[in-house]
Tab-separated table of C-alpha atoms in Angstrom:
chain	number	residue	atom	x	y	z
C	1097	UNK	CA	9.267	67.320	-76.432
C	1098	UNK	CA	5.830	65.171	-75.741
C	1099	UNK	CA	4.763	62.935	-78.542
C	1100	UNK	CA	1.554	65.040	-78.122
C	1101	UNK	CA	3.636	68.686	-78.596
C	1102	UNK	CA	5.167	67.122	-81.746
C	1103	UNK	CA	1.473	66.292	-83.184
C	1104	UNK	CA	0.342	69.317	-82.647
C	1105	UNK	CA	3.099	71.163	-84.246
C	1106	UNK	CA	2.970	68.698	-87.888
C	1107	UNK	CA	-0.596	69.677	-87.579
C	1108	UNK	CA	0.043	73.185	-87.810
C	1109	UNK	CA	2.807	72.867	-89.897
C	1110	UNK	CA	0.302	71.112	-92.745
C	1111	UNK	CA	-2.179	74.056	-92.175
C	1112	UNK	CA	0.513	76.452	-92.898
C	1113	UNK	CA	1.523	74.447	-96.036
C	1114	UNK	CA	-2.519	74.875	-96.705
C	1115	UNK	CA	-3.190	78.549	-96.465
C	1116	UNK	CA	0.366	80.118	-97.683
C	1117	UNK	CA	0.953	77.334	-100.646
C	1118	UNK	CA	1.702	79.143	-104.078
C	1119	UNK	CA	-1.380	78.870	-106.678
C	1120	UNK	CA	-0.130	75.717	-108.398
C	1121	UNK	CA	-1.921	73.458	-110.373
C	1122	UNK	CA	-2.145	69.687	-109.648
C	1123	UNK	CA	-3.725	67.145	-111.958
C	1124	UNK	CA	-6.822	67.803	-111.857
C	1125	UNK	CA	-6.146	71.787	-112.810
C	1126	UNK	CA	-7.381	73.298	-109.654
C	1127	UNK	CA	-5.415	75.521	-107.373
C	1128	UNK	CA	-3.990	73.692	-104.173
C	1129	UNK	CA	-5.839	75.989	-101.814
C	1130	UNK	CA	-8.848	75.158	-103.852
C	1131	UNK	CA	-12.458	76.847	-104.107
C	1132	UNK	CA	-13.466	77.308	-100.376
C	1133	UNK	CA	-11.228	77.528	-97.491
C	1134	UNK	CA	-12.568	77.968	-93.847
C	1135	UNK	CA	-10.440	77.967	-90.496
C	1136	UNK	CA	-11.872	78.663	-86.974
C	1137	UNK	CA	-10.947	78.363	-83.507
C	1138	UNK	CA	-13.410	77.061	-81.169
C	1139	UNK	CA	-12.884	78.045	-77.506
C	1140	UNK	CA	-14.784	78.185	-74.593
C	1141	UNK	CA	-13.475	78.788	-70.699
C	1142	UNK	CA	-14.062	80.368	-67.969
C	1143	UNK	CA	-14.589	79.753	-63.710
C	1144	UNK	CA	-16.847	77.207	-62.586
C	1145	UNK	CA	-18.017	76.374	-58.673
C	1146	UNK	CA	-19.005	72.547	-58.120
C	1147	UNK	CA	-21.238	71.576	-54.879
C	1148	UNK	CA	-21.497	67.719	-54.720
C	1149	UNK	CA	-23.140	65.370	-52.958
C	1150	UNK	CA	-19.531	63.410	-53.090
C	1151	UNK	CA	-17.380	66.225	-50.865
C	1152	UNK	CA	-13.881	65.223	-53.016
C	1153	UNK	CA	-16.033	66.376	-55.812
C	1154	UNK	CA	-16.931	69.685	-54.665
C	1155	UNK	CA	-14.518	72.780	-55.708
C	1156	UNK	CA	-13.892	75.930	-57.363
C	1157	UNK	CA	-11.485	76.343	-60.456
C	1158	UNK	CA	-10.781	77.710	-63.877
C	1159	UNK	CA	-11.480	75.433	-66.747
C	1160	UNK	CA	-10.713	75.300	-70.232
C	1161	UNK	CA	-13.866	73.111	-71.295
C	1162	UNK	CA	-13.479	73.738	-75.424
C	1163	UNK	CA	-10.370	74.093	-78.040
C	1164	UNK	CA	-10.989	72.858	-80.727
C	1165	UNK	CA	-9.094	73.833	-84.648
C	1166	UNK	CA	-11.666	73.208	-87.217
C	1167	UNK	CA	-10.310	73.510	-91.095
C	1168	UNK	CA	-13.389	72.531	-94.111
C	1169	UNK	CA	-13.923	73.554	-97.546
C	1170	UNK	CA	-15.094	72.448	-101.030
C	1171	UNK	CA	-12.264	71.432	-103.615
C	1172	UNK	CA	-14.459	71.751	-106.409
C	1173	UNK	CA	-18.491	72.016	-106.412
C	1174	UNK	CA	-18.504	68.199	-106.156
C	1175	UNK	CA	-15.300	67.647	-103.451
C	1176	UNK	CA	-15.509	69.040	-99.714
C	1177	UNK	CA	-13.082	67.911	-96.991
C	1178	UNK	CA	-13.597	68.764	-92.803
C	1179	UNK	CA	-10.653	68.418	-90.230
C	1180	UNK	CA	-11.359	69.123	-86.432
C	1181	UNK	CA	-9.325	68.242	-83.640
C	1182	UNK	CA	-8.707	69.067	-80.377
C	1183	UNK	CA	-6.292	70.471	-78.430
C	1184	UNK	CA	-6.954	69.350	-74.931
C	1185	UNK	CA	-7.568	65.890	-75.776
C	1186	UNK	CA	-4.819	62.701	-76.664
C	1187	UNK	CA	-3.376	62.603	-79.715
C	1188	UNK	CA	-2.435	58.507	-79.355
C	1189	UNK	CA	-4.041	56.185	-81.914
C	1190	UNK	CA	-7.030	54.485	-81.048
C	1191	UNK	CA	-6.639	50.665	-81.338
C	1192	UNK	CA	-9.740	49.820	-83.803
C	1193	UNK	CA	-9.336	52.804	-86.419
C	1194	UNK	CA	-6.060	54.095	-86.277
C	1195	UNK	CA	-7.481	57.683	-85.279
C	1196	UNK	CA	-7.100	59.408	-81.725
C	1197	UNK	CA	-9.378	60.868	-79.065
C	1198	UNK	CA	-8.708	64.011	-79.913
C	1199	UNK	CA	-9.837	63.217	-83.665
C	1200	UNK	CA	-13.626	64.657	-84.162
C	1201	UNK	CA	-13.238	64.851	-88.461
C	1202	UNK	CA	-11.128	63.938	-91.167
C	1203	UNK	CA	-13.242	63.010	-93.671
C	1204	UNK	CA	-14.339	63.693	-97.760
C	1205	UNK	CA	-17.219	64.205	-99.256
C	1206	UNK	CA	-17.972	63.526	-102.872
C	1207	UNK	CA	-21.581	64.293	-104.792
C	1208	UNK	CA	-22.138	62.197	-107.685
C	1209	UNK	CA	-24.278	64.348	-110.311
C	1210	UNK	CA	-25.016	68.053	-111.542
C	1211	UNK	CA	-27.983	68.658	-109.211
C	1212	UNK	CA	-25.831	67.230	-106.693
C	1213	UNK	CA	-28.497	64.659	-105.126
C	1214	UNK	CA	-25.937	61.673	-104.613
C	1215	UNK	CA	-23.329	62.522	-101.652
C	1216	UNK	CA	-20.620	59.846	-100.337
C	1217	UNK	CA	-18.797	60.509	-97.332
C	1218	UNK	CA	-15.683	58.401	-96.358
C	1219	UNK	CA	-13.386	58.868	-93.097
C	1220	UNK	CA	-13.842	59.803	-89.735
C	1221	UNK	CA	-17.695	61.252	-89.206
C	1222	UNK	CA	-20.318	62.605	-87.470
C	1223	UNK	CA	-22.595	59.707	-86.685
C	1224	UNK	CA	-26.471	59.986	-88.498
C	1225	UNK	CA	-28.047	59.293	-85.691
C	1226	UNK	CA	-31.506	61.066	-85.352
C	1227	UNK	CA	-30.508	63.697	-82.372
C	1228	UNK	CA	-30.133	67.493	-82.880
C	1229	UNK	CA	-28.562	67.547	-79.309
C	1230	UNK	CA	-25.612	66.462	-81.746
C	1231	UNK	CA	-26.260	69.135	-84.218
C	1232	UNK	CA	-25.966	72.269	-82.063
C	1233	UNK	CA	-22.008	73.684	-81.737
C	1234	UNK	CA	-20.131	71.588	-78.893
C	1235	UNK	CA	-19.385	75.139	-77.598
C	1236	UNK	CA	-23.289	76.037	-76.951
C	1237	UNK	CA	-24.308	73.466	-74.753
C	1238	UNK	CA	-23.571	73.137	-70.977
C	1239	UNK	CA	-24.294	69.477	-70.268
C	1240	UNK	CA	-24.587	66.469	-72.191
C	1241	UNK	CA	-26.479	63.458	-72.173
C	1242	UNK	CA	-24.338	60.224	-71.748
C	1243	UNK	CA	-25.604	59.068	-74.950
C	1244	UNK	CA	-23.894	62.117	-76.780
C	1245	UNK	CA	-20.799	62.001	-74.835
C	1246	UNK	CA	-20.164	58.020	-76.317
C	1247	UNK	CA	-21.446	56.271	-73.656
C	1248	UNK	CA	-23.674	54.027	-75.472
C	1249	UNK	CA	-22.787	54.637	-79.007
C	1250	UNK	CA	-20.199	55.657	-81.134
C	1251	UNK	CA	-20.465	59.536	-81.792
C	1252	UNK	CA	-17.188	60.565	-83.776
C	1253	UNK	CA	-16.772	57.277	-85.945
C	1254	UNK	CA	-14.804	56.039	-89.051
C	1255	UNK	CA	-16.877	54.775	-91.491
C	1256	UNK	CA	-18.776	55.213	-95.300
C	1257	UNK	CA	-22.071	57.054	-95.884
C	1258	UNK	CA	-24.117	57.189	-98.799
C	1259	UNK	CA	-27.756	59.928	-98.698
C	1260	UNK	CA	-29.576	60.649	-101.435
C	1261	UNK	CA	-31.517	63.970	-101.488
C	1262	UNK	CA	-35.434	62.558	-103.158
C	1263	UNK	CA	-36.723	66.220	-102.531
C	1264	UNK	CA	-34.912	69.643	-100.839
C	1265	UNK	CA	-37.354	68.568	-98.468
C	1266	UNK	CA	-36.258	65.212	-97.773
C	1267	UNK	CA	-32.972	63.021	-97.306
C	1268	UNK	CA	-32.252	59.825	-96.822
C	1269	UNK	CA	-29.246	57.632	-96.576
C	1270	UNK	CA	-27.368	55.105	-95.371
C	1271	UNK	CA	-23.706	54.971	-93.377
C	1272	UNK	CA	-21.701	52.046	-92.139
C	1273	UNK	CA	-19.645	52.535	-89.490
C	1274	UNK	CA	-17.069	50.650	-86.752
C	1275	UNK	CA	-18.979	49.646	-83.577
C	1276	UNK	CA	-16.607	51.375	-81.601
C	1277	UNK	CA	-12.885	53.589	-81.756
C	1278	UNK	CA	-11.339	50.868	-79.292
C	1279	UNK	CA	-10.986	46.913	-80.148
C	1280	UNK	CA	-13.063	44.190	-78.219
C	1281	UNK	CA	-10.383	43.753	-75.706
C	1282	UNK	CA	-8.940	47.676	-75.396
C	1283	UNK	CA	-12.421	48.464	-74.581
C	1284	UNK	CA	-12.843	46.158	-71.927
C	1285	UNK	CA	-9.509	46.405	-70.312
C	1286	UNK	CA	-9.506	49.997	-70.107
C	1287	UNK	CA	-12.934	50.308	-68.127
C	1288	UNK	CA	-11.378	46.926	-66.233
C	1289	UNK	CA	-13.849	44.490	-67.242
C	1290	UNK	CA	-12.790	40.815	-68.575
C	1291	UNK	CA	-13.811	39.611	-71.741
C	1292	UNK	CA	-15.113	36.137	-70.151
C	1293	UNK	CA	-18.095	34.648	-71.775
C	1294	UNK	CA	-18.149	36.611	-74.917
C	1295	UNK	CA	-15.791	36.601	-78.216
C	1296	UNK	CA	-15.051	39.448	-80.114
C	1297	UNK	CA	-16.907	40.052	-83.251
C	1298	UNK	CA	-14.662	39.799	-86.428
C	1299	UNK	CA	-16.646	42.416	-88.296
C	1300	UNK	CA	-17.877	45.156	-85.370
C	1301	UNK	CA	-19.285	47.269	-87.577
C	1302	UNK	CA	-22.882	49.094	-87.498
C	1303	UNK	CA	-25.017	50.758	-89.792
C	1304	UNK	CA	-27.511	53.840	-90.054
C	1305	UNK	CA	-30.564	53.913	-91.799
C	1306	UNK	CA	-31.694	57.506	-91.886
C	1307	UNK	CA	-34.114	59.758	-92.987
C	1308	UNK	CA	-34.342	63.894	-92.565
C	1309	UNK	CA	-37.112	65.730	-93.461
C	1310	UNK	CA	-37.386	69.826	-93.541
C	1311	UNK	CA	-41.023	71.073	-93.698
C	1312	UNK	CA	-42.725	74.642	-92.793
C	1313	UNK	CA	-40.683	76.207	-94.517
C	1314	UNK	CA	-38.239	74.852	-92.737
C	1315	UNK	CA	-39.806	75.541	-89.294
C	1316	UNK	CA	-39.635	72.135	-88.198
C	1317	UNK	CA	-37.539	69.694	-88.905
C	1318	UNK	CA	-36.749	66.286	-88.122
C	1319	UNK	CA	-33.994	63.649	-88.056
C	1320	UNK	CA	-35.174	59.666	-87.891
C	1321	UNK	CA	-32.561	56.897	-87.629
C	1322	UNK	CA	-32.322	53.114	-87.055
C	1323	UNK	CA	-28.941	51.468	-85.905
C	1324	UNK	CA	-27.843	48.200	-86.007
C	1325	UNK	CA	-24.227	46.796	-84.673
C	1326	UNK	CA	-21.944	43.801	-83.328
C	1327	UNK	CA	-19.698	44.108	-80.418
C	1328	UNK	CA	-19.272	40.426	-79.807
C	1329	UNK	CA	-19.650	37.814	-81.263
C	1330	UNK	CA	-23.513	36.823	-82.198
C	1331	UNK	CA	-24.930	40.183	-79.886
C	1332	UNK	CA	-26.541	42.909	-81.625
C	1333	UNK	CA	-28.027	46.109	-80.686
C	1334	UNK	CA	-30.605	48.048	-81.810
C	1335	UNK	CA	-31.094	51.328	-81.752
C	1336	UNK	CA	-34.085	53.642	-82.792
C	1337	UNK	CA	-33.153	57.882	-82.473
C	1338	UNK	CA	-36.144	60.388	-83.017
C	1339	UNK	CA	-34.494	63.750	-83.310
C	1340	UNK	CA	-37.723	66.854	-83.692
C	1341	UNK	CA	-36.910	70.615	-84.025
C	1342	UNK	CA	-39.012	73.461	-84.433
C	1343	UNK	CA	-38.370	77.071	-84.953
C	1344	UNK	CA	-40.708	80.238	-85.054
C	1345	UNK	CA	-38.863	83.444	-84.831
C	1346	UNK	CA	-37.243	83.574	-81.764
C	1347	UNK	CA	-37.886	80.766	-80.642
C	1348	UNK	CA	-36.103	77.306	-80.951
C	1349	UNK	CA	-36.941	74.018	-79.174
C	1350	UNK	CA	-35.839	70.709	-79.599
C	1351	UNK	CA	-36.930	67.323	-78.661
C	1352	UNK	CA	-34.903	63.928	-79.293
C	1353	UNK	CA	-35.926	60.206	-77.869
C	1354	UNK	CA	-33.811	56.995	-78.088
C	1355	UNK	CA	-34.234	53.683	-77.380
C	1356	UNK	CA	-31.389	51.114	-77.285
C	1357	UNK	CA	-31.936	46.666	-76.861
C	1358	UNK	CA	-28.011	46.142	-76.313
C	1359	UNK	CA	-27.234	42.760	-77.137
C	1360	UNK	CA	-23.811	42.925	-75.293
C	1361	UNK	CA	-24.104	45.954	-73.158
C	1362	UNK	CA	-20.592	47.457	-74.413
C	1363	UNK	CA	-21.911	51.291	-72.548
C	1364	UNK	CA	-20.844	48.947	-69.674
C	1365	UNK	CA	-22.739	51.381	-67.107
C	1366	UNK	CA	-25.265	49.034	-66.031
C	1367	UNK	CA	-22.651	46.425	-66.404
C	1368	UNK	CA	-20.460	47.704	-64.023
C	1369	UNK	CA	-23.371	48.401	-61.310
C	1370	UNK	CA	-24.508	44.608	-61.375
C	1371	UNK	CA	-20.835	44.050	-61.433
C	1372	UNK	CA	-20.466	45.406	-57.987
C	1373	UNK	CA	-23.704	43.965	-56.747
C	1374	UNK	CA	-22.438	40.661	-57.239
C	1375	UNK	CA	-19.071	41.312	-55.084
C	1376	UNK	CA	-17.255	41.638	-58.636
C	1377	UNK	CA	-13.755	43.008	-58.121
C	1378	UNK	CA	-12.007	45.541	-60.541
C	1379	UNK	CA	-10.651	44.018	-64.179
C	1380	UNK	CA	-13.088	40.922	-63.153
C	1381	UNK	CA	-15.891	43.142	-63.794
C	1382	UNK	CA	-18.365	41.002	-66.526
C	1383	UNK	CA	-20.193	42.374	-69.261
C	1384	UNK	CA	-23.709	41.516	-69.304
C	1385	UNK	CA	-26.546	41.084	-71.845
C	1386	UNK	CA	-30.184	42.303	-72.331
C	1387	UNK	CA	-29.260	45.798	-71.601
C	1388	UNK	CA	-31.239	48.319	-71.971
C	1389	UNK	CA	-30.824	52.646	-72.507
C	1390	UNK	CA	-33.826	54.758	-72.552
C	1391	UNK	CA	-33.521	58.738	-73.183
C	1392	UNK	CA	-35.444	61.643	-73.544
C	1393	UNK	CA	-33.430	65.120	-74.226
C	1394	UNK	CA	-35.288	68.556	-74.626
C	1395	UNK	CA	-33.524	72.177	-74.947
C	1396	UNK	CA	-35.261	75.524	-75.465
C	1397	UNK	CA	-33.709	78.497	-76.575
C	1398	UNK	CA	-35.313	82.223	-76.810
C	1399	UNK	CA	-33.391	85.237	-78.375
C	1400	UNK	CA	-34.487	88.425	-76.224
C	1401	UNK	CA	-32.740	91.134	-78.286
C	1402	UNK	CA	-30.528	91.010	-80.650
C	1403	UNK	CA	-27.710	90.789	-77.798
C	1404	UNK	CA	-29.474	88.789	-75.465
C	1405	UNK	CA	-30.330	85.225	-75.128
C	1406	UNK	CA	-31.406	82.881	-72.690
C	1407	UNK	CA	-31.551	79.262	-72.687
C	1408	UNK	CA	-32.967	75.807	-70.966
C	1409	UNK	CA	-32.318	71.880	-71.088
C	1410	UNK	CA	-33.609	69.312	-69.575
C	1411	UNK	CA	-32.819	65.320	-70.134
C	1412	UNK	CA	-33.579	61.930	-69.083
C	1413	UNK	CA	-31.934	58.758	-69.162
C	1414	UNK	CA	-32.215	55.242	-67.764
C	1415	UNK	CA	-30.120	52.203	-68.315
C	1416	UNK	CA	-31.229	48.690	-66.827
C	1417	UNK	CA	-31.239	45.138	-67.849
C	1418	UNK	CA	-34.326	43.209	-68.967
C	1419	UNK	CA	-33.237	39.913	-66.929
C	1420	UNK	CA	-31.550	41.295	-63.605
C	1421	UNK	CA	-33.218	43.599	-61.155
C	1422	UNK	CA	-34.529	46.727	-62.669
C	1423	UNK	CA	-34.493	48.001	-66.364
C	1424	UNK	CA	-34.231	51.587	-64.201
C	1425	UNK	CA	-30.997	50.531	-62.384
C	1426	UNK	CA	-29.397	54.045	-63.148
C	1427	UNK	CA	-31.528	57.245	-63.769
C	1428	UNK	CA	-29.405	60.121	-65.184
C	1429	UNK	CA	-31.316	63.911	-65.059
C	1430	UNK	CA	-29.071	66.769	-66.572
C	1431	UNK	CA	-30.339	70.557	-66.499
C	1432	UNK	CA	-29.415	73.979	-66.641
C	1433	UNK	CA	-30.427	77.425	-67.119
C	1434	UNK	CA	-28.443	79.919	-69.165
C	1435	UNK	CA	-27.893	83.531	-70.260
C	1436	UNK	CA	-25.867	84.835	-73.017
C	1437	UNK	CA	-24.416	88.104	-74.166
C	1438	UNK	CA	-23.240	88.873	-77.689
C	1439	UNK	CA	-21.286	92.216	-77.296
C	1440	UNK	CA	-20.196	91.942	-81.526
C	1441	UNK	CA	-23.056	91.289	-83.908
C	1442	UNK	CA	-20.952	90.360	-86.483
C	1443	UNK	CA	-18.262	87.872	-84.664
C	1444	UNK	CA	-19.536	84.289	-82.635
C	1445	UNK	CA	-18.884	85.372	-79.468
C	1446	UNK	CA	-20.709	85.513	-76.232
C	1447	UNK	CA	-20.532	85.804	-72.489
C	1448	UNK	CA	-22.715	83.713	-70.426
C	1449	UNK	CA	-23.933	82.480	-66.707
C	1450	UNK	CA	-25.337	79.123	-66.000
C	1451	UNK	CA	-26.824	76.770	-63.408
C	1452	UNK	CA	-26.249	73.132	-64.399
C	1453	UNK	CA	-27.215	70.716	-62.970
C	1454	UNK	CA	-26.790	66.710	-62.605
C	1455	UNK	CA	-28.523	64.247	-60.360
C	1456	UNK	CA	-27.827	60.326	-60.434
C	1457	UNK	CA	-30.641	58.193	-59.303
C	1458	UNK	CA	-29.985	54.552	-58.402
C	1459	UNK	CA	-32.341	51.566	-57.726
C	1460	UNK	CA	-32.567	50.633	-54.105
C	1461	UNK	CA	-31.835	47.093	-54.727
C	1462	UNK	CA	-27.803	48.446	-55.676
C	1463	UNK	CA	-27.742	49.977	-52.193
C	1464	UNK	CA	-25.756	52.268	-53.833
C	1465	UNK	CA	-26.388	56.670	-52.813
C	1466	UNK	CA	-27.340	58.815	-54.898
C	1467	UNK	CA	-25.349	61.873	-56.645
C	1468	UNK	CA	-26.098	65.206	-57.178
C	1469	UNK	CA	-24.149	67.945	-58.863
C	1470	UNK	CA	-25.003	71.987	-58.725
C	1471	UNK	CA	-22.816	73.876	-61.063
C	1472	UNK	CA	-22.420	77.614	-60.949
C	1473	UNK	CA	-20.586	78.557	-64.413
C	1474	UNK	CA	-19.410	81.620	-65.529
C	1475	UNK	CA	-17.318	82.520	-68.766
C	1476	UNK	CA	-17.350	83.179	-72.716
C	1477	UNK	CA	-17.141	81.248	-75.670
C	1478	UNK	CA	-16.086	82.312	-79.065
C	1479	UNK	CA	-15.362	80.892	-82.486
C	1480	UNK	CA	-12.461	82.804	-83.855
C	1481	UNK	CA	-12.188	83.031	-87.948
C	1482	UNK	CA	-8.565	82.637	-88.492
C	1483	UNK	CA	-9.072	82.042	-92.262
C	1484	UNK	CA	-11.738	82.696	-94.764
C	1485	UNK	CA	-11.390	81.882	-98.467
């Protein structure tokens, strides 16, 4: 039996232990299975058809893109907990915090006062950064940008954040966070780049400033952060994220910009492409510095009938370095179009069809072709309730 198979199955052995445990009391005179109790399934699969500019790449299979076992709840009105993992991802420990891949929550959250204005969070998190790409269910989108797929930041994270709610209009807070999952040198062996002419911070940590605001009624809505982080020694980067949403009846757009000055360009994307322009061979590839990641991500959705639904994205990115050739050495363009079905009302499911689409644009000083993706998907996603307390 896989290390892997055994994970899974002391995973599901402690979520038995959750939802059939006998109503006893521990200290703090509360029933073990506590006040609120939610399990789900996440899935979504189905057949997808690839034509790529890259022939190797090109193909037609069956794909199981989402699966995903999501357990949350509140212990009390001041304690919540959320665990989500996945099931098609490894379950080996990451070298920096001791998590795993496959790791998207494990974390607390404790609110500090009646009203319920002071929140800390501790363990592995959602990041704060201001993007409602982020926001939406992993199983509704179709393509992501780079930036939310960890590219060039840390997405799923271990860290501490503190928010205070000033109005029910606005929130702000604060979260500190590891730079990265993987260690200084992990990081760079595993993408095969040396670590020559940079030292590895000894505290590669980050932190959020944030600030959400709901207003309208809550028709639009908005999520503002700034970053800061090491990944070596004496290189910082800075990030700004400028997350805008707006809803008015059937209709839901949103709109989220980010800028990123990388220090040490640990995203290593535009690394690697100067790498290879220099005659650079594999695990000698260097990391360079002055990077810098633009992006632009929009998505549209419209509900037709109660049933029916139809949706749109569109995103830009570039990546380039301020010193070397281009600060556009890489453009990344991801769209699709999408319909949905929703034969049950009351259950998260849906069928859909999509066109997505990916093309890779790269400056002519690289020499390098460019890429292009058409997708043809086809299938249904569906978050399954397996327990409700």
């Amino acid at each position: 039996m896989t290390k892997k198979i055994r994970n899974l199955f002391f995973l599901l052995f402690l979520l038995g232990q959750v939802l059939f445990a006998k109503e006893e009391k521990d200290s703090l005179s509360e029933s073990l299975s506590a006040k609120k109790l939610n399990v789900e399934l996440y899935f979504r699969g189905g057949a997808i058809s690839d034509y790529h500019s890259q022939e190797a790449l090109s193909g037609s299979h069956f794909k199981i893109d989402n699966a995903r076992i999501n357990v949350q709840g509140d212990y009390n009105e001041f304690l919540s907990y959320r665990v989500r993992f996945r099931l098609n991802k490894a379950f080996s420990p990451t070298s920096q915090d001791n998590a795993s891949d496959a790791l998207d929550y494990a974390y607390i959250t404790y609110r500090f006062d009646q009203e319920h204005r002071w929140e800390a969070t501790i363990g592995k998190q959602l990041s704060v950064m201001g993007s409602f790409e982020q926001d939406i269910n992993p199983l509704y989108e179709y393509i992501f940008t780079d930036y939310l797929n960890g590219v060039y930041a840390n997405i799923f994270l271990a860290g501490l954040q503190l928010s205070y709610q000033l109005t029910p209009q606005h929130k702000v807070g604060i979260q500190l966070h590891n730079t990265l999952n993987e260690s200084f040198a992990k990081h760079l062996e595993n993408n095969l780049f040396t670590t020559e002419g940079f030292t590895a911070s000894k505290a590669p940590i980050g932190g959020y400033l944030y600030w959400n605001s709901s207003l309208w009624d809550g028709k639009f809505k908005t999520k503002y952060s700034y970053n800061l982080s090491q990944f070596a020694k004496g290189y910082y980067t800075h990030s700004v994220s400028l997350g805008n949403k707006l809803q008015i009846g059937k209709h839901t757009a949103y709109l989220d910009l980010v800028y990123s000055y990388m220090g040490a360009d640990f995203g290593l994307t535009s690394s690697k492409l100067l790498s290879i322009h220099k005659g650079l061979a594999k695990e000698a590839y260097l990391m360079h510095k002055n990077i810098v990641y633009k992006c632009a991500v929009s998505r549209y959705d419209y509900q037709i009938t109660d049933r029916w639904s139809a949706t749109t994205k569109i995103g830009i990115e570039t990546t380039g370095s301020r010193k070397e050739l281009s600060e556009s050495l890489r453009t990344n363009y991801i769209y699709f179009l999408a319909g949905q079905y929703a034969p049950l009302l009351s259950q998260d499911l849906r069928f859909y069809v999509a066109y997505v689409g990916n093309t890779l644009h790269y400056d002519q000083a690289l020499r390098k072709d460019n890429e292009q993706l058409h997708r043809i998907a086809i299938g249904a996603y569906y978050t399954l309730p397996i327990f409700k307390r």
